[in-house]
Amino acid sequence: MGGGANLRALRGHNAALVLDLLRRAAVGGAEGVSRLELAARTGLTPQAVSKIVARLRGDGLVADAGRRASTGGKPATALRLVPGAGYAVGLHLDRDALTAVLADLTGAVVAERRAPLDFGAGADAVVTAAVGEVRALTGTAGSDASPRSDRPTGTDGTPLGAAPPAVLGVGVALPGPLDHEAGVLHRVTGFPEWDGYPLRDALAARLGLPVAVDKDTNAAALGLALGGAAESFAYLHLGTGLGAGLVLGGGLYRGARTGAGEFGHQVLQLDGPPCGCGDRGCVEALCLAAVAGGDLDEAARVLGTAAGNLVALLDIDLVLLGGRTVFAAEDLFVRGVGAVVAGRTRREGSRTPVGVRGAPGGDRGVAEGAAQLVLAPLFGRARPALPAHSRQSDLTTNRT
């Protein structure tokens, strides 16, 4: 982690450094972190850390975690993140299903909802369904966000509390292509009528909450990166479509126009079967045709061939597989894709094998990653991928 900077303009960045260390401690099961440890690990002065901690305590984000055993001086007070001080909604809109989760500040899911969805029913119907599920999940109803009588319950069925949780925002993940920065959809494969639709603004207006929109594959990759999957990896999602999320140099790579990862529409077979994108012989079309025909071995072989191309192009460390089709036959896909990728890397003389594994998180992974679209910026973890020669510390003074 890069060091902090004691400049007024970087107050937000430095607070994020402190919060992220406390988040990591909470996720790792540590009892807390002392102010001196925070100063040492962020590069901030103890005085700066004390001021930041005072503000975070005032906001209810940080609390005492007890005193450490004395080593000769005054026992140090350990600090901890308060997971329930805020929540984020993660919303996965697939072509035929909706998954919504409520995650606390550590990213842990405390409540979940699922419902069928018809993406072809049009924008109004999809937005209305999404808004209804978010309100049900957070315990609010109507545009005034008033408390509901049917309180939301956690994943274990217990009520979440007497008052609606403090929701920081809603992250939405869905098939691309789309413009992440503007929150506007492009020509979603098979649903051209969505082209140009301002989904982020439409949901924000209905919910009265900040909304972030990204591709399903990017959201899943972000969640996996925050979980420490690898420095550089590809997440390949095979469900109702096929796409990729790319993490390069420790950061999510979206590209200059936020369109990176349209993995499913690389052409593998010239003059092959038509694809919904308008081209022929795309990986997505070939994979989905094999799946529809019950030939999962062929689907894995095709996916592995495309994954091998990606590995050769980007020199990544790991390929993670996800999506409902993969999870329905995970061992088969991991073996099949892994065999093709291993053969490709051997032929190219690589001495380091590239791992191929199923993505952790199961079919909830995209929704959990969507929640991180809201949470990651709070902890300074939403940066784009850096060039390979750059260091995070080189950019410290450019952050706010």
Short mmCIF file of C-alpha atoms in Angstrom, two decimals:
data_model
loop_
_atom_site.label_atom_id
_atom_site.label_comp_id
_atom_site.label_asym_id
_atom_site.label_seq_id
_atom_site.Cartn_x
_atom_site.Cartn_y
_atom_site.Cartn_z
CA MET A 1 0.00 0.00 0.00
CA GLY A 2 1.27 3.46 -0.85
CA GLY A 3 2.00 5.91 1.96
CA GLY A 4 -0.37 8.67 2.96
CA ALA A 5 0.17 12.40 2.40
CA ASN A 6 -0.42 15.00 5.12
CA LEU A 7 -2.12 17.54 2.89
CA ARG A 8 -5.56 19.05 3.46
CA ALA A 9 -6.58 18.14 -0.09
CA LEU A 10 -5.97 14.47 0.68
CA ARG A 11 -8.11 14.18 3.81
CA GLY A 12 -10.51 11.86 2.01
CA HIS A 13 -7.72 9.68 0.67
CA ASN A 14 -5.96 9.38 4.00
CA ALA A 15 -9.21 8.50 5.77
CA ALA A 16 -9.75 5.81 3.14
CA LEU A 17 -6.30 4.37 3.90
CA VAL A 18 -7.20 4.09 7.57
CA LEU A 19 -10.64 2.67 6.90
CA ASP A 20 -9.26 0.08 4.50
CA LEU A 21 -6.75 -1.19 7.08
CA LEU A 22 -9.57 -1.51 9.62
CA ARG A 23 -11.73 -3.26 7.00
CA ARG A 24 -8.97 -5.76 6.24
CA ALA A 25 -8.49 -6.42 9.95
CA ALA A 26 -12.23 -7.05 10.35
CA VAL A 27 -12.37 -9.39 7.35
CA GLY A 28 -9.29 -11.24 8.61
CA GLY A 29 -10.76 -11.71 12.09
CA ALA A 30 -8.27 -9.45 13.89
CA GLU A 31 -9.38 -7.93 17.18
CA GLY A 32 -8.43 -4.41 16.14
CA VAL A 33 -5.61 -2.09 15.09
CA SER A 34 -3.90 0.52 17.26
CA ARG A 35 -3.30 4.12 16.20
CA LEU A 36 0.46 3.51 16.13
CA GLU A 37 -0.03 0.52 13.83
CA LEU A 38 -2.26 2.60 11.57
CA ALA A 39 0.40 5.31 11.38
CA ALA A 40 3.16 2.83 10.61
CA ARG A 41 1.22 1.04 7.90
CA THR A 42 -0.17 4.15 6.16
CA GLY A 43 2.89 6.39 6.42
CA LEU A 44 0.81 9.06 8.16
CA THR A 45 1.97 10.79 11.31
CA PRO A 46 0.39 9.69 14.60
CA GLN A 47 -1.17 13.15 14.88
CA ALA A 48 -2.80 12.82 11.47
CA VAL A 49 -4.10 9.36 12.35
CA SER A 50 -5.58 10.65 15.61
CA LYS A 51 -7.46 13.41 13.76
CA ILE A 52 -8.76 11.00 11.15
CA VAL A 53 -9.85 8.50 13.80
CA ALA A 54 -11.67 11.24 15.70
CA ARG A 55 -13.66 12.13 12.56
CA LEU A 56 -14.42 8.49 11.77
CA ARG A 57 -15.56 7.86 15.34
CA GLY A 58 -17.80 10.89 15.09
CA ASP A 59 -19.33 9.44 11.95
CA GLY A 60 -19.93 6.12 13.72
CA LEU A 61 -17.61 4.23 11.37
CA VAL A 62 -14.95 3.35 13.95
CA ALA A 63 -15.18 2.20 17.58
CA ASP A 64 -12.84 1.04 20.33
CA ALA A 65 -12.01 -2.67 20.36
CA GLY A 66 -10.47 -2.81 23.84
CA ARG A 67 -6.96 -2.27 25.11
CA ARG A 68 -3.87 -4.18 24.08
CA ALA A 69 -1.66 -5.84 26.66
CA SER A 70 0.96 -3.39 27.95
CA THR A 71 4.56 -3.84 26.81
CA GLY A 72 5.89 -1.43 29.40
CA GLY A 73 3.99 1.77 28.68
CA LYS A 74 0.36 2.78 28.60
CA PRO A 75 -1.77 0.03 27.03
CA ALA A 76 -2.75 0.97 23.47
CA THR A 77 -6.43 1.17 22.52
CA ALA A 78 -7.29 -1.00 19.54
CA LEU A 79 -9.75 0.32 16.97
CA ARG A 80 -12.21 -1.55 14.79
CA LEU A 81 -14.49 -0.86 11.87
CA VAL A 82 -18.22 -0.83 12.69
CA PRO A 83 -19.63 -3.11 9.95
CA GLY A 84 -23.23 -2.05 10.51
CA ALA A 85 -22.51 1.69 10.22
CA GLY A 86 -23.50 1.52 6.57
CA TYR A 87 -24.72 -0.87 3.91
CA ALA A 88 -24.67 -1.18 0.16
CA VAL A 89 -27.15 -2.90 -2.12
CA GLY A 90 -25.74 -5.07 -4.87
CA LEU A 91 -28.15 -5.74 -7.72
CA HIS A 92 -27.49 -8.30 -10.47
CA LEU A 93 -29.86 -7.90 -13.40
CA ASP A 94 -29.52 -10.90 -15.67
CA ARG A 95 -31.56 -11.47 -18.80
CA ASP A 96 -34.06 -13.66 -16.97
CA ALA A 97 -33.39 -13.27 -13.22
CA LEU A 98 -32.65 -10.69 -10.54
CA THR A 99 -30.48 -11.15 -7.46
CA ALA A 100 -30.21 -8.44 -4.79
CA VAL A 101 -27.98 -8.47 -1.70
CA LEU A 102 -27.50 -6.13 1.22
CA ALA A 103 -23.85 -6.01 2.30
CA ASP A 104 -22.30 -4.35 5.35
CA LEU A 105 -19.07 -2.33 5.29
CA THR A 106 -16.92 -5.46 5.29
CA GLY A 107 -18.77 -6.77 2.22
CA ALA A 108 -20.52 -9.50 4.21
CA VAL A 109 -24.02 -10.24 2.91
CA VAL A 110 -26.66 -9.78 5.58
CA ALA A 111 -29.79 -10.15 3.42
CA GLU A 112 -30.66 -11.43 -0.04
CA ARG A 113 -33.60 -11.50 -2.45
CA ARG A 114 -34.15 -13.27 -5.77
CA ALA A 115 -36.86 -12.87 -8.39
CA PRO A 116 -37.52 -13.75 -12.03
CA LEU A 117 -36.88 -10.98 -14.54
CA ASP A 118 -37.69 -10.45 -18.20
CA PHE A 119 -35.06 -8.12 -19.62
CA GLY A 120 -36.99 -8.01 -22.86
CA ALA A 121 -40.07 -6.55 -21.15
CA GLY A 122 -38.63 -3.06 -21.54
CA ALA A 123 -37.00 -0.43 -19.39
CA ASP A 124 -40.03 0.61 -17.36
CA ALA A 125 -40.86 -2.94 -16.30
CA VAL A 126 -37.26 -3.82 -15.43
CA VAL A 127 -36.66 -0.60 -13.47
CA THR A 128 -39.93 -1.05 -11.57
CA ALA A 129 -38.97 -4.62 -10.66
CA ALA A 130 -35.49 -3.55 -9.56
CA VAL A 131 -36.83 -0.70 -7.43
CA GLY A 132 -39.34 -3.01 -5.77
CA GLU A 133 -36.68 -5.55 -4.83
CA VAL A 134 -34.31 -2.89 -3.48
CA ARG A 135 -37.06 -1.40 -1.32
CA ALA A 136 -38.08 -4.82 -0.06
CA LEU A 137 -34.46 -5.62 0.74
CA THR A 138 -33.83 -2.39 2.64
CA GLY A 139 -37.21 -2.24 4.37
CA THR A 140 -38.48 0.90 2.65
CA ALA A 141 -41.54 1.48 0.49
CA GLY A 142 -42.62 4.34 -1.69
CA SER A 143 -40.58 7.31 -2.84
CA ASP A 144 -40.38 8.70 0.70
CA ALA A 145 -38.42 5.63 1.87
CA SER A 146 -40.73 5.22 4.86
CA PRO A 147 -40.31 2.16 7.12
CA ARG A 148 -42.09 -0.99 6.06
CA SER A 149 -44.01 -3.23 8.39
CA ASP A 150 -42.46 -6.34 6.84
CA ARG A 151 -38.92 -5.85 8.08
CA PRO A 152 -36.10 -7.27 5.95
CA THR A 153 -34.44 -10.35 7.33
CA GLY A 154 -30.88 -11.55 7.17
CA THR A 155 -29.64 -14.62 5.31
CA ASP A 156 -30.36 -16.63 8.46
CA GLY A 157 -33.96 -15.38 8.63
CA THR A 158 -33.51 -13.03 11.60
CA PRO A 159 -34.79 -9.43 11.44
CA LEU A 160 -32.21 -6.78 10.62
CA GLY A 161 -33.48 -4.29 13.15
CA ALA A 162 -36.25 -1.88 14.04
CA ALA A 163 -35.13 0.84 11.60
CA PRO A 164 -34.17 0.64 7.93
CA PRO A 165 -30.43 0.13 7.49
CA ALA A 166 -28.27 3.13 6.51
CA VAL A 167 -27.88 2.47 2.79
CA LEU A 168 -24.96 4.25 1.14
CA GLY A 169 -25.99 3.44 -2.40
CA VAL A 170 -26.91 0.80 -4.96
CA GLY A 171 -24.48 -0.96 -7.28
CA VAL A 172 -26.06 -2.45 -10.40
CA ALA A 173 -24.42 -5.12 -12.53
CA LEU A 174 -25.87 -6.35 -15.83
CA PRO A 175 -24.80 -7.58 -19.27
CA GLY A 176 -22.92 -5.10 -21.43
CA PRO A 177 -21.80 -3.31 -23.36
CA LEU A 178 -22.44 -0.10 -21.44
CA ASP A 179 -20.85 3.19 -20.40
CA HIS A 180 -19.82 2.76 -16.77
CA GLU A 181 -19.04 6.43 -16.19
CA ALA A 182 -22.33 7.74 -17.59
CA GLY A 183 -24.43 4.80 -16.40
CA VAL A 184 -25.89 4.42 -19.90
CA LEU A 185 -26.50 1.10 -21.65
CA HIS A 186 -25.36 0.37 -25.19
CA ARG A 187 -26.62 -2.40 -27.45
CA VAL A 188 -27.00 -5.26 -24.97
CA THR A 189 -26.71 -8.43 -27.01
CA GLY A 190 -30.19 -9.59 -27.94
CA PHE A 191 -31.85 -6.44 -26.58
CA PRO A 192 -31.05 -3.53 -28.93
CA GLU A 193 -33.97 -1.51 -27.55
CA TRP A 194 -31.88 -0.74 -24.45
CA ASP A 195 -29.30 1.19 -26.48
CA GLY A 196 -28.83 4.64 -24.94
CA TYR A 197 -30.99 4.02 -21.87
CA PRO A 198 -29.80 6.04 -18.80
CA LEU A 199 -30.23 3.25 -16.26
CA ARG A 200 -28.20 4.87 -13.48
CA ASP A 201 -30.18 8.11 -13.53
CA ALA A 202 -33.51 6.29 -13.83
CA LEU A 203 -32.84 4.14 -10.75
CA ALA A 204 -31.36 7.04 -8.75
CA ALA A 205 -34.46 9.15 -9.41
CA ARG A 206 -36.79 6.36 -8.24
CA LEU A 207 -34.75 5.28 -5.22
CA GLY A 208 -33.35 8.59 -3.99
CA LEU A 209 -29.95 6.91 -3.55
CA PRO A 210 -26.60 7.10 -5.33
CA VAL A 211 -26.38 4.43 -8.04
CA ALA A 212 -23.35 2.97 -9.83
CA VAL A 213 -23.75 0.81 -12.95
CA ASP A 214 -21.23 -1.60 -14.44
CA LYS A 215 -21.06 -4.80 -16.44
CA ASP A 216 -21.76 -7.99 -14.53
CA THR A 217 -18.29 -9.32 -15.30
CA ASN A 218 -16.58 -6.15 -14.06
CA ALA A 219 -18.55 -6.17 -10.82
CA ALA A 220 -17.66 -9.80 -10.14
CA ALA A 221 -14.00 -9.16 -10.97
CA LEU A 222 -13.92 -6.16 -8.62
CA GLY A 223 -15.27 -8.27 -5.77
CA LEU A 224 -12.74 -11.01 -6.48
CA ALA A 225 -9.87 -8.52 -6.64
CA LEU A 226 -10.81 -7.05 -3.28
CA GLY A 227 -10.80 -10.59 -1.94
CA GLY A 228 -7.18 -10.99 -3.06
CA ALA A 229 -7.74 -13.42 -5.94
CA ALA A 230 -4.52 -12.50 -7.81
CA GLU A 231 -2.57 -9.50 -9.07
CA SER A 232 -3.67 -10.09 -12.68
CA PHE A 233 -6.52 -12.39 -13.65
CA ALA A 234 -9.54 -12.81 -15.89
CA TYR A 235 -13.02 -13.64 -14.66
CA LEU A 236 -15.01 -15.44 -17.38
CA HIS A 237 -18.78 -15.52 -16.90
CA LEU A 238 -20.84 -18.05 -18.84
CA GLY A 239 -24.55 -17.87 -18.17
CA THR A 240 -27.19 -16.46 -20.49
CA GLY A 241 -24.24 -14.82 -22.30
CA LEU A 242 -20.45 -14.80 -22.11
CA GLY A 243 -18.15 -12.00 -20.98
CA ALA A 244 -14.96 -11.24 -19.09
CA GLY A 245 -13.83 -8.99 -16.27
CA LEU A 246 -10.13 -8.11 -16.32
CA VAL A 247 -7.92 -7.26 -13.34
CA LEU A 248 -4.46 -6.08 -14.40
CA GLY A 249 -1.75 -4.94 -12.03
CA GLY A 250 -4.15 -5.19 -9.09
CA GLY A 251 -6.86 -2.95 -10.53
CA LEU A 252 -10.03 -3.46 -12.56
CA TYR A 253 -9.41 -2.66 -16.21
CA ARG A 254 -12.38 -1.10 -18.01
CA GLY A 255 -10.57 0.52 -20.93
CA ALA A 256 -10.64 4.09 -22.23
CA ARG A 257 -14.34 3.87 -23.13
CA THR A 258 -15.20 1.46 -20.27
CA GLY A 259 -15.87 -1.23 -22.87
CA ALA A 260 -13.10 -3.74 -22.10
CA GLY A 261 -14.06 -7.35 -21.51
CA GLU A 262 -16.39 -8.03 -24.45
CA PHE A 263 -14.73 -11.42 -24.49
CA GLY A 264 -17.72 -13.32 -25.85
CA HIS A 265 -17.63 -11.52 -29.17
CA GLN A 266 -14.16 -12.46 -30.36
CA VAL A 267 -14.58 -14.48 -33.55
CA LEU A 268 -13.22 -18.03 -33.36
CA GLN A 269 -14.87 -19.47 -36.47
CA LEU A 270 -15.04 -17.42 -39.65
CA ASP A 271 -18.47 -17.77 -41.26
CA GLY A 272 -19.60 -19.68 -38.15
CA PRO A 273 -23.11 -19.59 -36.67
CA PRO A 274 -24.71 -16.15 -36.33
CA CYS A 275 -24.40 -14.36 -33.00
CA GLY A 276 -26.88 -11.98 -31.42
CA CYS A 277 -24.31 -9.20 -31.77
CA GLY A 278 -24.65 -9.36 -35.57
CA ASP A 279 -21.34 -11.13 -36.26
CA ARG A 280 -20.71 -14.81 -36.96
CA GLY A 281 -18.65 -17.46 -35.17
CA CYS A 282 -18.33 -15.57 -31.85
CA VAL A 283 -17.19 -17.48 -28.77
CA GLU A 284 -20.52 -16.75 -27.10
CA ALA A 285 -22.52 -18.18 -30.00
CA LEU A 286 -20.36 -21.30 -30.16
CA CYS A 287 -20.47 -21.88 -26.40
CA LEU A 288 -24.20 -21.34 -26.06
CA ALA A 289 -24.91 -23.60 -29.05
CA ALA A 290 -22.85 -26.38 -27.46
CA VAL A 291 -24.63 -25.92 -24.13
CA ALA A 292 -28.06 -25.95 -25.82
CA GLY A 293 -27.08 -29.19 -27.56
CA GLY A 294 -26.05 -30.78 -24.26
CA ASP A 295 -22.36 -30.97 -25.26
CA LEU A 296 -20.71 -29.35 -22.24
CA ASP A 297 -17.32 -30.84 -23.12
CA GLU A 298 -17.40 -28.94 -26.40
CA ALA A 299 -18.51 -25.78 -24.61
CA ALA A 300 -15.54 -26.10 -22.24
CA ARG A 301 -13.18 -26.72 -25.17
CA VAL A 302 -14.38 -23.60 -26.98
CA LEU A 303 -14.22 -21.53 -23.80
CA GLY A 304 -10.73 -22.86 -23.11
CA THR A 305 -9.55 -21.90 -26.60
CA ALA A 306 -10.76 -18.33 -26.11
CA ALA A 307 -9.31 -18.24 -22.59
CA GLY A 308 -5.97 -19.40 -24.00
CA ASN A 309 -6.03 -16.47 -26.42
CA LEU A 310 -6.64 -14.11 -23.51
CA VAL A 311 -3.84 -15.61 -21.43
CA ALA A 312 -1.40 -15.29 -24.34
CA LEU A 313 -2.46 -11.71 -25.03
CA LEU A 314 -2.35 -10.37 -21.47
CA ASP A 315 0.06 -12.76 -19.67
CA ILE A 316 -2.32 -13.07 -16.71
CA ASP A 317 -1.77 -15.26 -13.65
CA LEU A 318 -5.18 -16.86 -13.22
CA VAL A 319 -8.49 -17.60 -14.96
CA LEU A 320 -11.60 -17.73 -12.76
CA LEU A 321 -14.81 -19.24 -14.13
CA GLY A 322 -18.31 -18.24 -13.08
CA GLY A 323 -21.90 -17.97 -14.22
CA ARG A 324 -24.84 -20.32 -13.85
CA THR A 325 -23.76 -22.62 -16.69
CA VAL A 326 -20.31 -23.07 -15.17
CA PHE A 327 -21.61 -23.61 -11.65
CA ALA A 328 -24.03 -26.27 -12.87
CA ALA A 329 -21.02 -28.36 -14.00
CA GLU A 330 -18.06 -26.64 -12.34
CA ASP A 331 -15.64 -29.58 -12.26
CA LEU A 332 -16.20 -30.29 -15.95
CA PHE A 333 -15.56 -26.69 -16.99
CA VAL A 334 -12.53 -26.26 -14.74
CA ARG A 335 -10.97 -29.46 -16.12
CA GLY A 336 -11.89 -28.75 -19.74
CA VAL A 337 -10.84 -25.10 -19.82
CA GLY A 338 -7.77 -25.86 -17.72
CA ALA A 339 -6.58 -28.55 -20.11
CA VAL A 340 -6.82 -26.29 -23.15
CA VAL A 341 -5.12 -23.36 -21.39
CA ALA A 342 -2.35 -25.63 -20.06
CA GLY A 343 -1.71 -27.01 -23.55
CA ARG A 344 -1.52 -23.51 -24.99
CA THR A 345 0.93 -22.25 -22.37
CA ARG A 346 3.14 -25.35 -22.73
CA ARG A 347 3.37 -24.88 -26.50
CA GLU A 348 4.44 -21.29 -25.94
CA GLY A 349 7.24 -22.39 -23.61
CA SER A 350 5.85 -20.98 -20.37
CA ARG A 351 7.41 -22.50 -17.26
CA THR A 352 4.76 -21.09 -14.95
CA PRO A 353 1.32 -22.71 -15.20
CA VAL A 354 -1.74 -20.49 -15.35
CA GLY A 355 -4.34 -21.55 -12.81
CA VAL A 356 -7.94 -22.21 -13.84
CA ARG A 357 -10.47 -22.37 -11.00
CA GLY A 358 -14.11 -21.82 -10.24
CA ALA A 359 -14.76 -18.35 -8.86
CA PRO A 360 -15.61 -18.21 -5.15
CA GLY A 361 -18.98 -16.80 -4.18
CA GLY A 362 -21.10 -19.02 -6.39
CA ASP A 363 -24.05 -17.56 -8.25
CA ARG A 364 -24.21 -14.64 -5.80
CA GLY A 365 -20.76 -13.39 -6.80
CA VAL A 366 -21.95 -10.79 -9.31
CA ALA A 367 -24.41 -9.24 -6.85
CA GLU A 368 -21.74 -9.15 -4.13
CA GLY A 369 -19.37 -7.47 -6.57
CA ALA A 370 -22.09 -4.96 -7.45
CA ALA A 371 -22.26 -3.94 -3.78
CA GLN A 372 -18.51 -3.26 -3.97
CA LEU A 373 -19.17 -0.65 -6.67
CA VAL A 374 -20.52 1.40 -3.76
CA LEU A 375 -18.22 0.21 -0.95
CA ALA A 376 -14.83 0.13 -2.70
CA PRO A 377 -14.54 3.92 -3.16
CA LEU A 378 -15.13 4.41 0.58
CA PHE A 379 -11.96 2.40 1.22
CA GLY A 380 -9.95 3.84 -1.67
CA ARG A 381 -10.11 0.51 -3.52
CA ALA A 382 -11.85 1.52 -6.75
CA ARG A 383 -8.79 2.65 -8.69
CA PRO A 384 -8.38 1.56 -12.32
CA ALA A 385 -5.54 -0.73 -13.29
CA LEU A 386 -2.15 0.95 -13.47
CA PRO A 387 0.46 0.49 -16.20
CA ALA A 388 2.84 -2.32 -15.31
CA HIS A 389 5.73 0.09 -14.63
CA SER A 390 3.75 2.35 -12.27
CA ARG A 391 3.68 2.14 -8.50
CA GLN A 392 0.66 2.95 -6.41
CA SER A 393 2.77 5.25 -4.24
CA ASP A 394 3.68 7.29 -7.35
CA LEU A 395 0.05 8.40 -7.58
CA THR A 396 -0.56 9.14 -3.89
CA THR A 397 -0.52 12.90 -4.27
CA ASN A 398 -3.00 12.75 -7.15
CA ARG A 399 -5.78 11.17 -5.07
CA THR A 400 -8.53 12.88 -3.20
#
